[in-house]
Amino acid sequence: MDRIFSGVQPTGDLHIGNWLGAVRNWVALQERYDTIICVVDLHAVTIPYEVATLEVRTRDVAIGLMAAGIDPERAILFVQSAVPEHAELNWLFTSVAPLGELERMTQFKDKTEKLESIPAGLLCYPILQAADILLYLANKVPVGEDQLQHLEFTREISRRWNAAYAPDAPYFPEPQALLTPAKRIVGLDGKAKMSKSLGNTVGLLDSPDEIWAKLRPAATDPARVTKKDPGNPEICNLFELHRHFSSPETIAEVDVKCRTAGWGCLDCKRRLADAMIETLAPIRERATELKRDSAGVDAVLARGAERARAIATKTLSETKRRMGFHGAR
Ligand code: TRP
């Protein structure tokens, strides 16, 4: 069976962009693949972060994943820092990681643009990501488009390591991306990709009131200045959300009422809010229950880390043996 690995940053509560773009897909994939999902807290310390809340944010992401349907009996769900082999393989991979390519990564350039002093961790972020994936010899990685460059880098690491240390028969696979159907979800500002830090999204666990408060002022087709201006759903970012949350009948109705100015944008947003509230209600309920039992959640994550480690230690010994380390068997 193919093995998939994916990671999510410990941002606290997940948002609908995470859900549409990744999590929902993982939930479906866990039925067919040997699935490993990791909350990547080691990656989170590459940029300034709040120490006091890292632990809670990590647990909350895990809760969001479980509430959305990741089944920890089926998939392996764990926290990256609980499996020290990630950091160790990361180091071993630095021996084959091309510096020039690290410097050319778009995310590295974006994140460091305004920085006076650049932490080496930001530069090496893709090496750790390669270690995450290859530690489990995963051959499929379900991610959004923005991760394709990092995945290409992972393949490069795999090729270079194999060439250097396993010239006869490759040891590490060259993992392929499994692109999610919703590759890029535009935020409520109608501009950037949805992200919690930009505040242009809806939380997966938001209450009905919070959902409405965020949708109400959201950007729509800029040509619709007044209610009487007809709009074009194809260029309205909220129509895209209708496609994901509303029934086919509502979607068809929105399409007509927008083009004919039968509805104002607020009417359309109300329908979207209703659909979103209904879709997210069961996730929110499960999350509320899980949040009441944080010890139970921590136990699930500890068990996940144990299962992950059973695989990780094997890969690491094999890697070290092939690299010729003293005592490595
Ligand atoms: N870089 C990914 C992101 O920001 C998170 C991540 C870390 C990841 N390790 C991974 C994704 C391994 C897939 C596989 O979304």
Short mmCIF file of C-alpha atoms and ligand atoms in Angstrom, two decimals:
data_model
loop_
_atom_site.label_atom_id
_atom_site.label_comp_id
_atom_site.label_asym_id
_atom_site.label_seq_id
_atom_site.Cartn_x
_atom_site.Cartn_y
_atom_site.Cartn_z
CA MET A 1 0.00 0.00 0.00
CA ASP A 2 1.21 3.51 -0.78
CA ARG A 3 2.11 5.57 2.24
CA ILE A 4 1.18 9.22 2.50
CA PHE A 5 2.69 11.78 4.81
CA SER A 6 1.57 15.32 5.38
CA GLY A 7 2.25 18.04 7.89
CA VAL A 8 0.41 21.01 9.28
CA GLN A 9 1.80 23.90 11.30
CA PRO A 10 0.57 24.33 14.90
CA THR A 11 -1.33 27.55 14.30
CA GLY A 12 -4.02 26.87 16.90
CA ASP A 13 -7.51 26.48 15.53
CA LEU A 14 -7.56 25.35 11.92
CA HIS A 15 -9.42 27.48 9.37
CA ILE A 16 -11.60 26.65 6.40
CA GLY A 17 -8.65 27.13 4.04
CA ASN A 18 -6.76 24.32 5.82
CA TRP A 19 -9.87 22.22 5.75
CA LEU A 20 -10.81 22.72 2.09
CA GLY A 21 -7.25 22.67 0.86
CA ALA A 22 -5.85 19.77 2.85
CA VAL A 23 -7.54 18.25 5.88
CA ARG A 24 -10.75 17.21 4.14
CA ASN A 25 -8.67 15.41 1.56
CA TRP A 26 -6.57 13.62 4.21
CA VAL A 27 -9.75 12.36 5.84
CA ALA A 28 -10.77 10.76 2.55
CA LEU A 29 -7.28 9.44 1.79
CA GLN A 30 -6.86 7.68 5.15
CA GLU A 31 -9.36 5.08 3.90
CA ARG A 32 -7.13 4.07 1.02
CA TYR A 33 -3.58 4.79 2.12
CA ASP A 34 -1.30 4.07 4.98
CA THR A 35 -1.59 7.63 6.34
CA ILE A 36 0.70 9.63 8.60
CA ILE A 37 -0.26 13.15 9.69
CA CYS A 38 2.12 15.29 11.70
CA VAL A 39 1.73 18.57 13.56
CA VAL A 40 5.03 20.17 12.60
CA ASP A 41 6.01 22.16 15.66
CA LEU A 42 9.74 22.04 14.85
CA HIS A 43 8.97 23.98 11.68
CA ALA A 44 7.02 26.53 13.69
CA VAL A 45 10.08 27.80 15.55
CA THR A 46 11.75 29.03 12.36
CA ILE A 47 9.89 32.32 12.72
CA PRO A 48 9.28 34.35 15.89
CA TYR A 49 6.45 32.69 17.84
CA GLU A 50 4.70 32.83 21.17
CA VAL A 51 6.37 30.36 23.52
CA ALA A 52 3.53 30.46 26.05
CA THR A 53 0.93 29.22 23.57
CA LEU A 54 2.87 26.76 21.40
CA GLU A 55 1.74 23.76 23.41
CA VAL A 56 -1.95 24.71 23.32
CA ARG A 57 -1.80 25.63 19.64
CA THR A 58 -0.22 22.27 18.89
CA ARG A 59 -2.92 20.39 20.80
CA ASP A 60 -5.67 22.50 19.23
CA VAL A 61 -4.53 21.68 15.72
CA ALA A 62 -4.56 18.00 16.63
CA ILE A 63 -8.08 18.45 18.01
CA GLY A 64 -9.18 20.18 14.81
CA LEU A 65 -7.79 17.30 12.76
CA MET A 66 -9.58 14.69 14.84
CA ALA A 67 -12.80 16.69 14.87
CA ALA A 68 -12.62 16.96 11.08
CA GLY A 69 -12.40 13.19 10.83
CA ILE A 70 -8.78 12.09 11.04
CA ASP A 71 -9.14 8.78 12.83
CA PRO A 72 -6.10 8.14 15.05
CA GLU A 73 -6.83 4.42 14.99
CA ARG A 74 -6.48 4.34 11.27
CA ALA A 75 -3.99 7.12 10.55
CA ILE A 76 -0.91 7.85 12.62
CA LEU A 77 -1.40 11.31 14.13
CA PHE A 78 1.46 12.78 16.13
CA VAL A 79 3.51 15.82 17.05
CA GLN A 80 6.84 16.21 15.25
CA SER A 81 8.94 17.16 18.30
CA ALA A 82 7.86 13.95 20.07
CA VAL A 83 9.82 11.95 17.49
CA PRO A 84 13.45 13.11 17.76
CA GLU A 85 14.42 11.14 14.65
CA HIS A 86 13.05 14.01 12.52
CA ALA A 87 15.76 16.32 13.79
CA GLU A 88 18.44 13.68 13.43
CA LEU A 89 17.59 12.78 9.84
CA ASN A 90 17.41 16.50 9.13
CA TRP A 91 21.07 16.77 10.14
CA LEU A 92 22.13 13.76 8.09
CA PHE A 93 20.43 15.31 5.06
CA THR A 94 22.34 18.56 5.42
CA SER A 95 25.28 16.62 3.95
CA VAL A 96 23.50 16.41 0.58
CA ALA A 97 21.34 19.56 0.68
CA PRO A 98 22.33 22.08 -2.01
CA LEU A 99 22.68 25.54 -0.48
CA GLY A 100 21.94 27.36 -3.74
CA GLU A 101 18.55 25.73 -4.04
CA LEU A 102 17.67 26.50 -0.45
CA GLU A 103 18.43 30.15 -1.11
CA ARG A 104 16.24 30.13 -4.21
CA MET A 105 13.08 28.80 -2.48
CA THR A 106 10.22 31.27 -2.94
CA GLN A 107 8.98 30.80 0.62
CA PHE A 108 12.45 31.47 1.97
CA LYS A 109 12.69 34.65 -0.09
CA ASP A 110 9.22 35.81 0.96
CA LYS A 111 9.76 35.12 4.64
CA THR A 112 13.17 36.76 4.81
CA GLU A 113 12.43 39.80 2.66
CA LYS A 114 12.04 42.15 5.59
CA LEU A 115 14.36 40.44 8.05
CA GLU A 116 17.60 42.02 9.17
CA SER A 117 18.94 38.83 10.64
CA ILE A 118 17.96 35.54 9.03
CA PRO A 119 17.72 32.44 11.23
CA ALA A 120 19.44 29.46 9.58
CA GLY A 121 16.31 27.47 10.45
CA LEU A 122 14.35 29.38 7.82
CA LEU A 123 16.91 28.46 5.20
CA CYS A 124 16.96 24.82 6.28
CA TYR A 125 13.18 24.50 6.61
CA PRO A 126 12.92 22.40 3.41
CA ILE A 127 15.58 19.96 4.65
CA LEU A 128 13.48 19.25 7.73
CA GLN A 129 10.43 18.84 5.53
CA ALA A 130 12.33 16.31 3.41
CA ALA A 131 13.32 14.47 6.60
CA ASP A 132 9.66 14.40 7.72
CA ILE A 133 8.56 12.70 4.55
CA LEU A 134 11.52 10.40 3.92
CA LEU A 135 11.74 9.21 7.54
CA TYR A 136 8.60 7.21 6.76
CA LEU A 137 9.65 6.35 3.20
CA ALA A 138 6.39 7.97 2.14
CA ASN A 139 5.80 8.04 -1.59
CA LYS A 140 2.75 10.34 -1.74
CA VAL A 141 2.40 13.77 -0.18
CA PRO A 142 -1.03 15.43 -0.26
CA VAL A 143 -0.42 19.18 -0.26
CA GLY A 144 -1.50 22.41 -1.89
CA GLU A 145 0.26 24.04 -4.82
CA ASP A 146 2.35 26.25 -2.55
CA GLN A 147 4.28 23.20 -1.35
CA LEU A 148 5.30 21.87 -4.77
CA GLN A 149 8.69 23.52 -4.64
CA HIS A 150 9.45 22.00 -1.24
CA LEU A 151 8.41 18.63 -2.55
CA GLU A 152 10.67 18.94 -5.58
CA PHE A 153 13.45 19.70 -3.11
CA THR A 154 12.57 16.54 -1.17
CA ARG A 155 12.98 14.51 -4.34
CA GLU A 156 16.31 16.20 -4.95
CA ILE A 157 17.49 15.24 -1.45
CA SER A 158 16.35 11.70 -2.04
CA ARG A 159 18.20 11.47 -5.36
CA ARG A 160 21.39 12.98 -4.00
CA TRP A 161 21.39 10.85 -0.87
CA ASN A 162 20.74 7.70 -2.89
CA ALA A 163 23.51 8.62 -5.32
CA ALA A 164 25.97 9.19 -2.48
CA TYR A 165 25.10 6.38 -0.10
CA ALA A 166 22.99 3.81 -1.94
CA PRO A 167 24.42 3.82 -5.46
CA ASP A 168 23.38 0.26 -6.31
CA ALA A 169 19.74 0.35 -5.30
CA PRO A 170 17.99 3.53 -4.18
CA TYR A 171 16.90 3.47 -0.54
CA PHE A 172 14.71 6.57 -0.29
CA PRO A 173 11.70 6.98 -2.59
CA GLU A 174 11.07 10.08 -4.70
CA PRO A 175 7.72 11.15 -3.28
CA GLN A 176 5.02 12.56 -5.53
CA ALA A 177 2.56 15.32 -4.71
CA LEU A 178 -1.09 14.41 -4.42
CA LEU A 179 -2.60 17.76 -5.32
CA THR A 180 -5.76 18.50 -3.43
CA PRO A 181 -8.84 19.32 -5.53
CA ALA A 182 -9.06 22.78 -3.92
CA LYS A 183 -5.54 23.84 -4.65
CA ARG A 184 -5.65 27.45 -3.59
CA ILE A 185 -8.40 29.04 -1.54
CA VAL A 186 -8.51 32.83 -1.83
CA GLY A 187 -9.13 34.68 1.43
CA LEU A 188 -12.13 36.80 2.37
CA ASP A 189 -10.13 39.87 1.32
CA GLY A 190 -10.29 38.55 -2.24
CA LYS A 191 -6.52 38.90 -2.53
CA ALA A 192 -4.16 36.63 -0.62
CA LYS A 193 -4.34 32.90 0.07
CA MET A 194 -6.39 32.19 3.19
CA SER A 195 -4.25 32.30 6.28
CA LYS A 196 -4.86 32.74 9.94
CA SER A 197 -2.13 35.36 10.30
CA LEU A 198 -3.72 37.52 7.58
CA GLY A 199 -7.12 37.31 9.30
CA ASN A 200 -8.83 36.70 5.96
CA THR A 201 -10.50 33.42 6.82
CA VAL A 202 -13.11 31.67 8.94
CA GLY A 203 -12.04 29.38 11.78
CA LEU A 204 -13.10 25.75 11.45
CA LEU A 205 -14.50 25.98 14.99
CA ASP A 206 -16.03 29.47 14.76
CA SER A 207 -19.53 29.97 16.18
CA PRO A 208 -22.43 30.90 13.86
CA ASP A 209 -22.11 34.53 14.98
CA GLU A 210 -18.39 34.60 14.29
CA ILE A 211 -18.92 33.08 10.86
CA TRP A 212 -21.44 35.75 9.95
CA ALA A 213 -19.28 38.54 11.38
CA LYS A 214 -16.44 37.46 9.08
CA LEU A 215 -18.49 36.83 5.94
CA ARG A 216 -20.54 40.02 6.16
CA PRO A 217 -17.69 42.42 5.30
CA ALA A 218 -15.96 40.00 2.87
CA ALA A 219 -14.81 41.26 -0.54
CA THR A 220 -16.92 40.27 -3.56
CA ASP A 221 -16.92 41.08 -7.29
CA PRO A 222 -15.45 44.63 -7.22
CA ALA A 223 -17.73 45.68 -10.12
CA ARG A 224 -20.78 45.38 -7.87
CA VAL A 225 -20.84 48.78 -6.27
CA THR A 226 -24.56 48.89 -5.54
CA LYS A 227 -27.20 46.22 -5.22
CA LYS A 228 -28.46 46.99 -8.72
CA ASP A 229 -25.17 46.24 -10.47
CA PRO A 230 -25.15 42.76 -11.95
CA GLY A 231 -22.17 40.66 -10.82
CA ASN A 232 -19.99 37.93 -12.21
CA PRO A 233 -19.78 34.85 -9.98
CA GLU A 234 -16.73 33.61 -11.87
CA ILE A 235 -14.59 36.36 -10.42
CA CYS A 236 -16.21 36.48 -6.97
CA ASN A 237 -14.18 34.68 -4.33
CA LEU A 238 -17.32 33.98 -2.30
CA PHE A 239 -18.83 32.04 -5.17
CA GLU A 240 -15.88 29.68 -4.90
CA LEU A 241 -16.84 29.13 -1.26
CA HIS A 242 -20.47 28.51 -2.25
CA ARG A 243 -19.12 25.78 -4.52
CA HIS A 244 -17.56 24.09 -1.50
CA PHE A 245 -20.28 24.61 1.09
CA SER A 246 -23.67 25.06 -0.59
CA SER A 247 -26.07 22.61 -2.21
CA PRO A 248 -26.15 22.38 -6.03
CA GLU A 249 -29.55 24.13 -5.99
CA THR A 250 -28.24 27.06 -3.96
CA ILE A 251 -25.16 27.32 -6.16
CA ALA A 252 -27.33 27.51 -9.28
CA GLU A 253 -29.58 30.07 -7.64
CA VAL A 254 -26.64 32.21 -6.51
CA ASP A 255 -25.28 32.16 -10.03
CA VAL A 256 -28.52 33.53 -11.52
CA LYS A 257 -29.31 36.03 -8.76
CA CYS A 258 -25.79 37.46 -8.96
CA ARG A 259 -25.74 37.89 -12.74
CA THR A 260 -29.21 39.47 -12.79
CA ALA A 261 -28.70 41.56 -9.65
CA GLY A 262 -31.68 39.73 -8.17
CA TRP A 263 -29.84 39.55 -4.87
CA GLY A 264 -27.46 41.96 -3.26
CA CYS A 265 -24.13 40.57 -2.08
CA LEU A 266 -25.45 40.49 1.47
CA ASP A 267 -28.27 38.13 0.45
CA CYS A 268 -25.71 35.87 -1.14
CA LYS A 269 -23.47 36.01 1.91
CA ARG A 270 -26.35 35.07 4.20
CA ARG A 271 -26.91 31.88 2.17
CA LEU A 272 -23.21 31.12 2.32
CA ALA A 273 -23.10 31.68 6.07
CA ASP A 274 -26.06 29.33 6.57
CA ALA A 275 -24.45 26.60 4.49
CA MET A 276 -21.12 27.02 6.24
CA ILE A 277 -22.69 26.95 9.70
CA GLU A 278 -24.52 23.74 8.85
CA THR A 279 -21.45 22.02 7.36
CA LEU A 280 -19.16 22.96 10.21
CA ALA A 281 -21.55 22.29 13.11
CA PRO A 282 -20.63 18.61 13.61
CA ILE A 283 -16.90 19.41 13.47
CA ARG A 284 -17.36 22.13 16.05
CA GLU A 285 -19.32 19.83 18.34
CA ARG A 286 -16.67 17.11 18.24
CA ALA A 287 -13.94 19.68 18.87
CA THR A 288 -15.76 21.08 21.89
CA GLU A 289 -15.88 17.59 23.38
CA LEU A 290 -12.22 16.92 22.66
CA LYS A 291 -11.22 20.25 24.18
CA ARG A 292 -12.83 19.17 27.44
CA ASP A 293 -10.53 16.16 27.57
CA SER A 294 -7.05 17.47 26.83
CA ALA A 295 -5.43 14.59 28.75
CA GLY A 296 -7.24 12.15 26.48
CA VAL A 297 -6.04 14.03 23.40
CA ASP A 298 -2.46 14.04 24.70
CA ALA A 299 -2.66 10.29 25.25
CA VAL A 300 -3.80 9.79 21.64
CA LEU A 301 -0.88 11.91 20.42
CA ALA A 302 1.59 10.00 22.60
CA ARG A 303 0.36 6.73 21.13
CA GLY A 304 0.67 8.24 17.63
CA ALA A 305 4.25 9.28 18.37
CA GLU A 306 5.05 5.73 19.53
CA ARG A 307 3.73 4.26 16.30
CA ALA A 308 5.58 6.86 14.24
CA ARG A 309 8.79 6.18 16.15
CA ALA A 310 8.62 2.48 15.47
CA ILE A 311 8.97 3.31 11.76
CA ALA A 312 11.32 6.27 12.20
CA THR A 313 13.96 4.44 14.25
CA LYS A 314 14.22 1.75 11.57
CA THR A 315 14.74 4.26 8.77
CA LEU A 316 17.26 6.17 10.81
CA SER A 317 19.37 3.10 11.69
CA GLU A 318 19.32 2.04 8.08
CA THR A 319 20.37 5.55 7.01
CA LYS A 320 23.18 5.71 9.54
CA ARG A 321 24.40 2.24 8.66
CA ARG A 322 24.61 3.16 5.01
CA MET A 323 26.42 6.36 5.88
CA GLY A 324 29.01 4.36 7.80
CA PHE A 325 28.51 5.59 11.34
CA HIS A 326 30.26 3.82 14.19
CA GLY A 327 27.94 1.37 15.92
CA ALA A 328 25.15 1.76 13.35
CA ARG A 329 23.58 -1.58 12.47
N1 TRP B 1 5.67 23.22 4.93
C1 TRP B 1 4.34 22.69 5.11
C2 TRP B 1 3.33 23.88 5.16
O1 TRP B 1 3.71 24.97 5.50
C3 TRP B 1 4.21 21.91 6.38
C4 TRP B 1 5.01 20.65 6.35
C5 TRP B 1 6.11 20.35 7.11
C6 TRP B 1 4.77 19.53 5.52
N2 TRP B 1 6.55 19.12 6.83
C7 TRP B 1 5.77 18.58 5.86
C8 TRP B 1 3.82 19.25 4.52
C9 TRP B 1 5.83 17.37 5.20
C10 TRP B 1 3.91 18.02 3.88
C11 TRP B 1 4.91 17.09 4.21
O2 TRP B 1 2.19 23.66 4.87
#
